[in-house]
PDB file of C-alpha atoms in Angstrom:
ATOM      1  CA  MET X   1       0.000   0.000   0.000  1.00 31.00           C
ATOM      2  CA  THR X   2       1.212   3.515  -0.754  1.00 37.00           C
ATOM      3  CA  THR X   3       0.158   6.779   0.791  1.00 37.00           C
ATOM      4  CA  SER X   4      -0.820   9.902  -1.081  1.00 45.00           C
ATOM      5  CA  LEU X   5       1.482  12.859  -0.657  1.00 51.00           C
ATOM      6  CA  SER X   6       0.548  16.513  -0.654  1.00 70.00           C
ATOM      7  CA  CYS X   7       2.954  18.547  -2.774  1.00 84.00           C
ATOM      8  CA  VAL X   8       3.464  21.922  -4.407  1.00 89.00           C
ATOM      9  CA  TYR X   9       4.213  22.839  -8.003  1.00 92.00           C
ATOM     10  CA  VAL X  10       5.579  26.277  -8.829  1.00 93.00           C
ATOM     11  CA  THR X  11       6.266  28.096 -12.063  1.00 94.00           C
ATOM     12  CA  HIS X  12       6.874  31.719 -12.996  1.00 95.00           C
ATOM     13  CA  LEU X  13       6.713  33.837 -16.128  1.00 96.00           C
ATOM     14  CA  VAL X  14       8.299  37.260 -16.664  1.00 97.00           C
ATOM     15  CA  THR X  15       7.902  39.318 -19.819  1.00 97.00           C
ATOM     16  CA  PRO X  16       8.541  42.957 -20.838  1.00 97.00           C
ATOM     17  CA  LYS X  17       5.932  45.437 -21.895  1.00 96.00           C
ATOM     18  CA  TYR X  18       5.056  45.714 -25.571  1.00 94.00           C
ATOM     19  CA  GLY X  19       7.869  47.431 -27.478  1.00 93.00           C
ATOM     20  CA  SER X  20      10.607  46.556 -24.963  1.00 94.00           C
ATOM     21  CA  THR X  21      13.241  43.834 -24.950  1.00 95.00           C
ATOM     22  CA  GLU X  22      13.933  41.151 -22.345  1.00 94.00           C
ATOM     23  CA  ALA X  23      17.028  43.108 -21.282  1.00 94.00           C
ATOM     24  CA  GLU X  24      14.863  46.157 -20.538  1.00 95.00           C
ATOM     25  CA  CYS X  25      12.332  44.299 -18.379  1.00 97.00           C
ATOM     26  CA  GLU X  26      12.170  45.831 -14.881  1.00 97.00           C
ATOM     27  CA  ASP X  27      10.100  43.086 -13.231  1.00 98.00           C
ATOM     28  CA  ALA X  28      11.993  40.302 -11.478  1.00 98.00           C
ATOM     29  CA  VAL X  29      11.261  37.006  -9.740  1.00 98.00           C
ATOM     30  CA  ALA X  30      13.378  34.732  -7.560  1.00 97.00           C
ATOM     31  CA  VAL X  31      12.104  31.361  -6.300  1.00 96.00           C
ATOM     32  CA  LEU X  32      13.847  29.000  -3.880  1.00 95.00           C
ATOM     33  CA  PRO X  33      14.587  26.184  -4.084  1.00 90.00           C
ATOM     34  CA  GLY X  34      15.373  26.469  -7.768  1.00 85.00           C
ATOM     35  CA  CYS X  35      13.357  23.789  -9.519  1.00 78.00           C
ATOM     36  CA  ALA X  36      11.574  22.848 -12.708  1.00 74.00           C
ATOM     37  CA  HIS X  37       7.883  23.657 -13.015  1.00 77.00           C
ATOM     38  CA  ASP X  38       6.973  19.956 -12.868  1.00 74.00           C
ATOM     39  CA  ASP X  39       9.072  19.140  -9.789  1.00 75.00           C
ATOM     40  CA  MET X  40       7.065  18.112  -6.714  1.00 77.00           C
ATOM     41  CA  LEU X  41       8.076  20.206  -3.701  1.00 80.00           C
ATOM     42  CA  ARG X  42       7.351  19.064  -0.155  1.00 80.00           C
ATOM     43  CA  GLY X  43       9.549  21.417   1.858  1.00 82.00           C
ATOM     44  CA  PRO X  44       9.677  25.167   2.442  1.00 93.00           C
ATOM     45  CA  LEU X  45       9.382  27.432  -0.594  1.00 95.00           C
ATOM     46  CA  THR X  46      10.161  31.145  -0.849  1.00 97.00           C
ATOM     47  CA  ALA X  47       9.630  33.714  -3.582  1.00 97.00           C
ATOM     48  CA  GLY X  48      10.538  37.347  -4.133  1.00 98.00           C
ATOM     49  CA  VAL X  49       8.655  39.437  -6.722  1.00 98.00           C
ATOM     50  CA  CYS X  50       9.779  42.979  -7.555  1.00 98.00           C
ATOM     51  CA  ASP X  51       8.675  45.702  -9.946  1.00 97.00           C
ATOM     52  CA  GLY X  52      11.431  48.211 -10.658  1.00 97.00           C
ATOM     53  CA  ALA X  53      10.409  51.867 -10.800  1.00 94.00           C
ATOM     54  CA  THR X  54      11.102  53.095 -14.338  1.00 90.00           C
ATOM     55  CA  GLU X  55      11.907  56.650 -13.253  1.00 90.00           C
ATOM     56  CA  SER X  56      14.935  55.476 -11.245  1.00 92.00           C
ATOM     57  CA  ALA X  57      18.300  54.424 -12.677  1.00 93.00           C
ATOM     58  CA  LEU X  58      19.170  50.711 -12.848  1.00 96.00           C
ATOM     59  CA  ALA X  59      15.707  49.767 -11.597  1.00 96.00           C
ATOM     60  CA  LYS X  60      15.812  46.376 -13.316  1.00 97.00           C
ATOM     61  CA  ASP X  61      19.099  45.500 -11.659  1.00 98.00           C
ATOM     62  CA  TRP X  62      17.845  46.519  -8.225  1.00 98.00           C
ATOM     63  CA  ALA X  63      14.635  44.538  -8.768  1.00 98.00           C
ATOM     64  CA  ARG X  64      16.676  41.423  -9.547  1.00 98.00           C
ATOM     65  CA  LEU X  65      19.002  41.916  -6.602  1.00 98.00           C
ATOM     66  CA  LEU X  66      16.160  42.668  -4.185  1.00 98.00           C
ATOM     67  CA  SER X  67      13.977  39.736  -5.271  1.00 98.00           C
ATOM     68  CA  ARG X  68      16.905  37.368  -4.798  1.00 98.00           C
ATOM     69  CA  ALA X  69      17.778  38.848  -1.395  1.00 98.00           C
ATOM     70  CA  ALA X  70      14.148  38.543  -0.286  1.00 98.00           C
ATOM     71  CA  ALA X  71      13.832  34.888  -1.313  1.00 98.00           C
ATOM     72  CA  GLU X  72      17.152  33.999   0.331  1.00 98.00           C
ATOM     73  CA  GLN X  73      16.445  35.814   3.571  1.00 98.00           C
ATOM     74  CA  ALA X  74      12.885  34.474   3.845  1.00 98.00           C
ATOM     75  CA  MET X  75      14.330  30.974   3.540  1.00 97.00           C
ATOM     76  CA  GLU X  76      16.999  31.611   6.192  1.00 97.00           C
ATOM     77  CA  CYS X  77      14.956  33.785   8.560  1.00 96.00           C
ATOM     78  CA  PRO X  78      11.172  33.328   8.234  1.00 96.00           C
ATOM     79  CA  GLU X  79      10.670  35.712  11.168  1.00 97.00           C
ATOM     80  CA  LEU X  80      11.166  38.661   8.804  1.00 97.00           C
ATOM     81  CA  LEU X  81       7.677  37.955   7.466  1.00 97.00           C
ATOM     82  CA  ALA X  82       6.240  38.983  10.832  1.00 96.00           C
ATOM     83  CA  GLY X  83       7.830  42.447  10.643  1.00 96.00           C
ATOM     84  CA  GLY X  84       9.633  44.195  13.446  1.00 96.00           C
ATOM     85  CA  ALA X  85      13.354  43.830  14.069  1.00 97.00           C
ATOM     86  CA  ALA X  86      13.703  40.789  11.784  1.00 97.00           C
ATOM     87  CA  PHE X  87      12.337  42.732   8.809  1.00 98.00           C
ATOM     88  CA  GLU X  88      14.602  45.645   9.670  1.00 98.00           C
ATOM     89  CA  ARG X  89      17.631  43.332   9.596  1.00 97.00           C
ATOM     90  CA  PHE X  90      16.537  42.013   6.212  1.00 98.00           C
ATOM     91  CA  ALA X  91      16.058  45.557   4.861  1.00 98.00           C
ATOM     92  CA  SER X  92      19.519  46.582   6.035  1.00 98.00           C
ATOM     93  CA  SER X  93      21.142  43.493   4.531  1.00 97.00           C
ATOM     94  CA  ALA X  94      19.372  44.010   1.177  1.00 97.00           C
ATOM     95  CA  VAL X  95      20.478  47.656   0.955  1.00 97.00           C
ATOM     96  CA  ALA X  96      24.032  46.619   1.903  1.00 97.00           C
ATOM     97  CA  ARG X  97      24.225  44.534  -1.284  1.00 97.00           C
ATOM     98  CA  TRP X  98      23.701  47.551  -3.536  1.00 97.00           C
ATOM     99  CA  GLU X  99      26.950  49.508  -3.191  1.00 96.00           C
ATOM    100  CA  PRO X 100      29.277  46.531  -3.930  1.00 97.00           C
ATOM    101  CA  TRP X 101      27.129  45.660  -6.942  1.00 97.00           C
ATOM    102  CA  LEU X 102      27.148  49.270  -8.135  1.00 96.00           C
ATOM    103  CA  ALA X 103      30.942  49.530  -7.778  1.00 96.00           C
ATOM    104  CA  ALA X 104      31.364  46.408  -9.923  1.00 97.00           C
ATOM    105  CA  TYR X 105      28.925  47.848 -12.484  1.00 96.00           C
ATOM    106  CA  LYS X 106      30.911  51.078 -12.751  1.00 96.00           C
ATOM    107  CA  ARG X 107      34.182  49.164 -13.193  1.00 97.00           C
ATOM    108  CA  ALA X 108      32.612  47.064 -15.932  1.00 97.00           C
ATOM    109  CA  ARG X 109      31.427  50.209 -17.732  1.00 95.00           C
ATOM    110  CA  VAL X 110      34.943  51.655 -17.648  1.00 97.00           C
ATOM    111  CA  ALA X 111      36.477  48.396 -18.865  1.00 97.00           C
ATOM    112  CA  ASP X 112      33.963  48.378 -21.723  1.00 96.00           C
ATOM    113  CA  GLY X 113      34.937  51.898 -22.725  1.00 96.00           C
ATOM    114  CA  ARG X 114      31.600  53.325 -21.578  1.00 95.00           C
ATOM    115  CA  PRO X 115      32.270  55.207 -18.332  1.00 95.00           C
ATOM    116  CA  LEU X 116      29.281  56.804 -16.644  1.00 93.00           C
ATOM    117  CA  LYS X 117      28.080  60.130 -18.029  1.00 93.00           C
ATOM    118  CA  TRP X 118      27.630  63.055 -15.661  1.00 91.00           C
ATOM    119  CA  TYR X 119      23.842  62.779 -15.763  1.00 90.00           C
ATOM    120  CA  GLU X 120      24.039  59.080 -14.880  1.00 91.00           C
ATOM    121  CA  HIS X 121      26.005  59.932 -11.737  1.00 91.00           C
ATOM    122  CA  THR X 122      23.199  62.307 -10.742  1.00 90.00           C
ATOM    123  CA  LYS X 123      20.485  59.671 -11.151  1.00 91.00           C
ATOM    124  CA  LEU X 124      22.519  56.970  -9.438  1.00 92.00           C
ATOM    125  CA  ALA X 125      23.045  59.198  -6.413  1.00 93.00           C
ATOM    126  CA  ALA X 126      19.276  59.078  -5.844  1.00 93.00           C
ATOM    127  CA  GLY X 127      19.284  55.278  -5.806  1.00 95.00           C
ATOM    128  CA  ALA X 128      17.114  52.679  -7.516  1.00 97.00           C
ATOM    129  CA  TYR X 129      13.585  51.773  -6.417  1.00 97.00           C
ATOM    130  CA  ALA X 130      11.235  48.791  -6.642  1.00 98.00           C
ATOM    131  CA  THR X 131       8.136  47.326  -5.080  1.00 97.00           C
ATOM    132  CA  LEU X 132       8.566  44.102  -3.124  1.00 98.00           C
ATOM    133  CA  LEU X 133       6.412  41.063  -2.410  1.00 98.00           C
ATOM    134  CA  THR X 134       8.059  38.174  -0.603  1.00 98.00           C
ATOM    135  CA  VAL X 135       6.350  34.940   0.394  1.00 98.00           C
ATOM    136  CA  ARG X 136       7.301  31.822   2.333  1.00 98.00           C
ATOM    137  CA  ILE X 137       5.296  28.586   2.236  1.00 96.00           C
ATOM    138  CA  ASP X 138       5.733  25.809   4.814  1.00 94.00           C
ATOM    139  CA  PRO X 139       4.126  22.380   5.049  1.00 91.00           C
ATOM    140  CA  GLU X 140       1.758  21.817   7.935  1.00 85.00           C
ATOM    141  CA  PRO X 141       2.332  18.219   9.130  1.00 75.00           C
ATOM    142  CA  GLY X 142      -0.531  15.769   9.027  1.00 66.00           C
ATOM    143  CA  PRO X 143      -1.858  13.870  12.050  1.00 57.00           C
ATOM    144  CA  GLY X 144       0.329  10.802  11.614  1.00 46.00           C
ATOM    145  CA  PRO X 145       3.352   9.368   9.820  1.00 47.00           C
ATOM    146  CA  ALA X 146       3.255   8.021   6.320  1.00 45.00           C
ATOM    147  CA  LEU X 147       3.818   4.309   5.876  1.00 35.00           C
ATOM    148  CA  THR X 148       7.022   4.816   3.926  1.00 41.00           C
ATOM    149  CA  PRO X 149       9.937   6.202   5.996  1.00 42.00           C
ATOM    150  CA  GLY X 150      12.284   8.851   4.675  1.00 46.00           C
ATOM    151  CA  PRO X 151      11.976  12.513   3.686  1.00 45.00           C
ATOM    152  CA  ASP X 152       8.254  12.044   3.018  1.00 46.00           C
ATOM    153  CA  ALA X 153       7.609  10.346   6.380  1.00 44.00           C
ATOM    154  CA  CYS X 154       4.974  12.857   7.408  1.00 49.00           C
ATOM    155  CA  GLU X 155       2.471  13.923   4.806  1.00 61.00           C
ATOM    156  CA  PRO X 156       1.578  17.641   4.798  1.00 63.00           C
ATOM    157  CA  ALA X 157      -2.112  18.038   5.532  1.00 74.00           C
ATOM    158  CA  ALA X 158      -2.007  21.659   4.411  1.00 87.00           C
ATOM    159  CA  TRP X 159       0.421  24.515   3.836  1.00 93.00           C
ATOM    160  CA  ARG X 160       0.923  27.810   5.645  1.00 95.00           C
ATOM    161  CA  TRP X 161       1.976  30.956   3.820  1.00 97.00           C
ATOM    162  CA  ARG X 162       3.379  34.199   5.179  1.00 98.00           C
ATOM    163  CA  ALA X 163       3.965  37.332   3.135  1.00 98.00           C
ATOM    164  CA  ALA X 164       5.433  40.810   3.338  1.00 98.00           C
ATOM    165  CA  ALA X 165       4.745  43.582   0.832  1.00 98.00           C
ATOM    166  CA  LEU X 166       5.967  47.071   0.140  1.00 97.00           C
ATOM    167  CA  GLY X 167       4.035  48.549  -2.753  1.00 96.00           C
ATOM    168  CA  ASP X 168       1.410  47.035  -5.040  1.00 95.00           C
ATOM    169  CA  SER X 169       2.738  43.678  -6.210  1.00 97.00           C
ATOM    170  CA  CYS X 170       0.014  41.269  -5.098  1.00 97.00           C
ATOM    171  CA  LEU X 171      -0.745  37.804  -3.751  1.00 98.00           C
ATOM    172  CA  PHE X 172      -4.045  36.135  -4.605  1.00 98.00           C
ATOM    173  CA  GLN X 173      -5.207  32.908  -2.953  1.00 98.00           C
ATOM    174  CA  LEU X 174      -7.745  30.850  -4.880  1.00 97.00           C
ATOM    175  CA  ARG X 175      -9.917  28.034  -3.525  1.00 96.00           C
ATOM    176  CA  ASP X 176     -12.107  26.098  -5.939  1.00 94.00           C
ATOM    177  CA  ASP X 177     -10.626  28.551  -8.457  1.00 93.00           C
ATOM    178  CA  ARG X 178     -12.363  31.494  -6.790  1.00 95.00           C
ATOM    179  CA  LEU X 179     -10.677  34.384  -5.038  1.00 96.00           C
ATOM    180  CA  LEU X 180     -10.353  33.740  -1.313  1.00 96.00           C
ATOM    181  CA  GLN X 181      -7.808  36.375  -0.235  1.00 96.00           C
ATOM    182  CA  ALA X 182      -5.982  39.301  -1.829  1.00 97.00           C
ATOM    183  CA  PHE X 183      -2.909  41.016  -0.359  1.00 97.00           C
ATOM    184  CA  PRO X 184      -1.846  43.817  -0.010  1.00 96.00           C
ATOM    185  CA  VAL X 185      -4.298  45.325  -2.532  1.00 94.00           C
ATOM    186  CA  ALA X 186      -7.856  44.043  -2.262  1.00 90.00           C
ATOM    187  CA  THR X 187      -9.785  46.419  -4.567  1.00 89.00           C
ATOM    188  CA  PRO X 188      -8.969  48.132  -7.875  1.00 87.00           C
ATOM    189  CA  GLU X 189      -9.335  51.547  -6.232  1.00 87.00           C
ATOM    190  CA  GLU X 190      -6.294  50.829  -4.054  1.00 88.00           C
ATOM    191  CA  PHE X 191      -3.924  50.884  -7.032  1.00 87.00           C
ATOM    192  CA  GLY X 192      -2.307  54.301  -7.305  1.00 79.00           C
ATOM    193  CA  THR X 193       0.392  56.081  -9.234  1.00 74.00           C
ATOM    194  CA  ALA X 194       2.789  56.324  -6.280  1.00 83.00           C
ATOM    195  CA  PRO X 195       3.052  52.981  -4.437  1.00 90.00           C
ATOM    196  CA  ASP X 196       5.461  52.556  -1.551  1.00 93.00           C
ATOM    197  CA  LEU X 197       8.911  51.617  -2.844  1.00 96.00           C
ATOM    198  CA  PHE X 198      12.006  49.921  -1.464  1.00 97.00           C
ATOM    199  CA  GLY X 199      15.018  52.163  -2.194  1.00 97.00           C
ATOM    200  CA  SER X 200      18.518  50.813  -2.778  1.00 97.00           C
ATOM    201  CA  ARG X 201      19.944  53.633  -0.661  1.00 96.00           C
ATOM    202  CA  ASN X 202      17.274  53.792   2.001  1.00 95.00           C
ATOM    203  CA  HIS X 203      19.208  53.053   5.183  1.00 95.00           C
ATOM    204  CA  ASP X 204      16.199  53.789   7.408  1.00 96.00           C
ATOM    205  CA  ALA X 205      15.286  50.141   7.976  1.00 96.00           C
ATOM    206  CA  GLY X 206      12.758  51.130  10.618  1.00 97.00           C
ATOM    207  CA  LEU X 207      10.846  53.266   8.115  1.00 96.00           C
ATOM    208  CA  LEU X 208      10.783  50.419   5.585  1.00 97.00           C
ATOM    209  CA  ALA X 209       9.481  48.038   8.266  1.00 97.00           C
ATOM    210  CA  ARG X 210       6.735  50.477   9.267  1.00 96.00           C
ATOM    211  CA  ARG X 211       5.596  50.942   5.678  1.00 96.00           C
ATOM    212  CA  ALA X 212       5.620  47.229   4.870  1.00 97.00           C
ATOM    213  CA  ARG X 213       2.458  45.177   5.277  1.00 97.00           C
ATOM    214  CA  PHE X 214       2.266  41.591   6.475  1.00 98.00           C
ATOM    215  CA  ALA X 215      -0.229  38.755   6.072  1.00 98.00           C
ATOM    216  CA  ARG X 216      -0.578  35.023   6.492  1.00 97.00           C
ATOM    217  CA  GLY X 217      -2.908  32.260   5.402  1.00 97.00           C
ATOM    218  CA  ARG X 218      -3.439  28.533   5.018  1.00 95.00           C
ATOM    219  CA  CYS X 219      -3.691  26.560   1.789  1.00 95.00           C
ATOM    220  CA  GLU X 220      -5.407  23.215   1.371  1.00 92.00           C
ATOM    221  CA  PRO X 221      -4.907  20.699  -1.450  1.00 90.00           C
ATOM    222  CA  GLY X 222      -6.494  22.166  -4.561  1.00 93.00           C
ATOM    223  CA  ASP X 223      -5.760  25.786  -3.615  1.00 95.00           C
ATOM    224  CA  ARG X 224      -3.554  28.040  -5.721  1.00 96.00           C
ATOM    225  CA  LEU X 225      -1.516  31.148  -5.074  1.00 97.00           C
ATOM    226  CA  PHE X 226      -0.746  33.727  -7.738  1.00 98.00           C
ATOM    227  CA  LEU X 227       1.904  36.388  -7.130  1.00 98.00           C
ATOM    228  CA  MET X 228       1.703  39.253  -9.647  1.00 98.00           C
ATOM    229  CA  THR X 229       3.195  42.638 -10.353  1.00 97.00           C
ATOM    230  CA  ASP X 230       0.738  45.502 -10.525  1.00 96.00           C
ATOM    231  CA  ALA X 231      -0.378  45.585 -14.163  1.00 96.00           C
ATOM    232  CA  LEU X 232      -1.636  41.994 -14.222  1.00 97.00           C
ATOM    233  CA  ALA X 233      -2.929  42.248 -10.641  1.00 97.00           C
ATOM    234  CA  ALA X 234      -5.027  45.292 -11.577  1.00 96.00           C
ATOM    235  CA  TRP X 235      -6.411  43.461 -14.614  1.00 96.00           C
ATOM    236  CA  PHE X 236      -7.393  40.509 -12.430  1.00 97.00           C
ATOM    237  CA  LEU X 237      -9.152  42.604  -9.798  1.00 95.00           C
ATOM    238  CA  THR X 238     -11.047  44.659 -12.395  1.00 94.00           C
ATOM    239  CA  ALA X 239     -12.134  41.707 -14.564  1.00 94.00           C
ATOM    240  CA  ALA X 240     -15.884  41.814 -15.124  1.00 91.00           C
ATOM    241  CA  ASP X 241     -15.994  38.006 -15.086  1.00 94.00           C
ATOM    242  CA  GLN X 242     -13.465  36.805 -12.528  1.00 91.00           C
ATOM    243  CA  ASP X 243     -14.229  33.129 -13.152  1.00 94.00           C
ATOM    244  CA  SER X 244     -13.275  33.653 -16.793  1.00 95.00           C
ATOM    245  CA  ALA X 245     -10.156  35.563 -15.744  1.00 96.00           C
ATOM    246  CA  VAL X 246      -9.059  32.622 -13.581  1.00 95.00           C
ATOM    247  CA  ARG X 247      -9.606  30.187 -16.453  1.00 95.00           C
ATOM    248  CA  GLU X 248      -7.471  32.371 -18.710  1.00 96.00           C
ATOM    249  CA  LEU X 249      -4.633  32.500 -16.166  1.00 95.00           C
ATOM    250  CA  LEU X 250      -4.722  28.737 -15.707  1.00 94.00           C
ATOM    251  CA  ASP X 251      -3.883  28.243 -19.380  1.00 94.00           C
ATOM    252  CA  PHE X 252      -0.272  29.106 -18.550  1.00 94.00           C
ATOM    253  CA  SER X 253       1.427  26.520 -16.358  1.00 86.00           C
ATOM    254  CA  GLY X 254       5.069  26.377 -17.393  1.00 87.00           C
ATOM    255  CA  PRO X 255       7.957  27.991 -19.304  1.00 90.00           C
ATOM    256  CA  ASP X 256       6.830  26.383 -22.556  1.00 93.00           C
ATOM    257  CA  ASP X 257       3.761  28.627 -22.353  1.00 94.00           C
ATOM    258  CA  LEU X 258       5.761  31.887 -22.378  1.00 95.00           C
ATOM    259  CA  ASP X 259       5.127  32.726 -26.052  1.00 95.00           C
ATOM    260  CA  ALA X 260       1.406  32.066 -25.664  1.00 96.00           C
ATOM    261  CA  PHE X 261       1.405  34.146 -22.474  1.00 96.00           C
ATOM    262  CA  ARG X 262       2.973  37.086 -24.330  1.00 96.00           C
ATOM    263  CA  THR X 263       0.431  36.794 -27.135  1.00 96.00           C
ATOM    264  CA  TRP X 264      -2.411  36.739 -24.600  1.00 97.00           C
ATOM    265  CA  LEU X 265      -1.037  39.825 -22.815  1.00 97.00           C
ATOM    266  CA  ASP X 266      -0.710  41.705 -26.115  1.00 96.00           C
ATOM    267  CA  GLY X 267      -4.362  40.914 -26.846  1.00 96.00           C
ATOM    268  CA  LEU X 268      -5.399  42.363 -23.502  1.00 96.00           C
ATOM    269  CA  ARG X 269      -3.329  45.476 -24.193  1.00 96.00           C
ATOM    270  CA  GLU X 270      -4.848  45.926 -27.627  1.00 96.00           C
ATOM    271  CA  GLY X 271      -8.283  45.682 -26.032  1.00 95.00           C
ATOM    272  CA  ARG X 272      -7.265  48.317 -23.446  1.00 95.00           C
ATOM    273  CA  GLN X 273      -7.885  45.837 -20.635  1.00 95.00           C
ATOM    274  CA  LEU X 274      -4.242  45.758 -19.506  1.00 95.00           C
ATOM    275  CA  ARG X 275      -1.852  48.647 -19.014  1.00 94.00           C
ATOM    276  CA  ASN X 276       1.286  48.362 -21.162  1.00 96.00           C
ATOM    277  CA  ASP X 277       3.805  47.442 -18.497  1.00 96.00           C
ATOM    278  CA  ASP X 278       6.201  44.630 -17.670  1.00 97.00           C
ATOM    279  CA  VAL X 279       4.518  41.555 -16.177  1.00 98.00           C
ATOM    280  CA  ALA X 280       5.724  38.971 -13.686  1.00 98.00           C
ATOM    281  CA  VAL X 281       3.602  36.151 -12.292  1.00 98.00           C
ATOM    282  CA  VAL X 282       4.346  33.219 -10.012  1.00 97.00           C
ATOM    283  CA  ARG X 283       1.836  30.357  -9.939  1.00 97.00           C
ATOM    284  CA  ILE X 284       1.849  27.925  -7.009  1.00 95.00           C
ATOM    285  CA  ASP X 285      -0.424  24.875  -7.101  1.00 94.00           C
ATOM    286  CA  PHE X 286      -1.157  22.840  -3.953  1.00 93.00           C
ATOM    287  CA  GLU X 287      -2.072  19.289  -4.809  1.00 85.00           C
ATOM    288  CA  GLY X 288      -2.899  16.106  -2.939  1.00 62.00           C
ATOM    289  CA  ARG X 289      -1.679  12.905  -4.489  1.00 44.00           C
TER     290      ARG X 289
END
């Protein structure tokens, strides 16, 4: 006899706005552990999703650095997702990564014969900015051991998620493919033109912690989480038929769907349903087997 195991599948898609190249995309995603979209995960999972602010210099690079820092730190120190001193330590450590990276960037520009222009120095002095959504998912042990010993010796009965957000990148929890919880933005009216941002030179970790928002929830087999940057999140919350919107999102389940995903997004833009912006989405499926 074999026992069924509860597991998680995760995939993510990132694509630039219409008219931009992959290299210009300012949305970024980091997921740990690194895995293929069809790998079954039964241990902790973390993700960082960032949307670089176009008006700041090197926003795409800061978004990538910050999303990676968030995923790594949430894996090492889950307490940061409760706020307070732990989040402050994370904020300080993330900002501390920027100056060494920037120094290496400047050296590379010089070596390439393209030293920084005077106006670039001015913009860089102000720092780079991005929104941040970071999530950690942990298995919630079942009532008894599985029959087969080993790493799967206790089957997860459910999964707990914790999240921190600064800005308007969003988490949506679906149950029976219907919206159960939205964080940190719950209504279309909450999207604005000036979301809170995480600055690469903001050394006031206490301020960042006070502006961040925190949430938690519980997922059962069959639930899904979607993590999205603001353009796609706003489309989802404003959809006239949310059931149809969910069905459309579920068409894209892995990296092989990226071209179809881009075509779908372009159709929404042409129909003026989606703002022309970079898009990042992480899909997490909770399944019982």
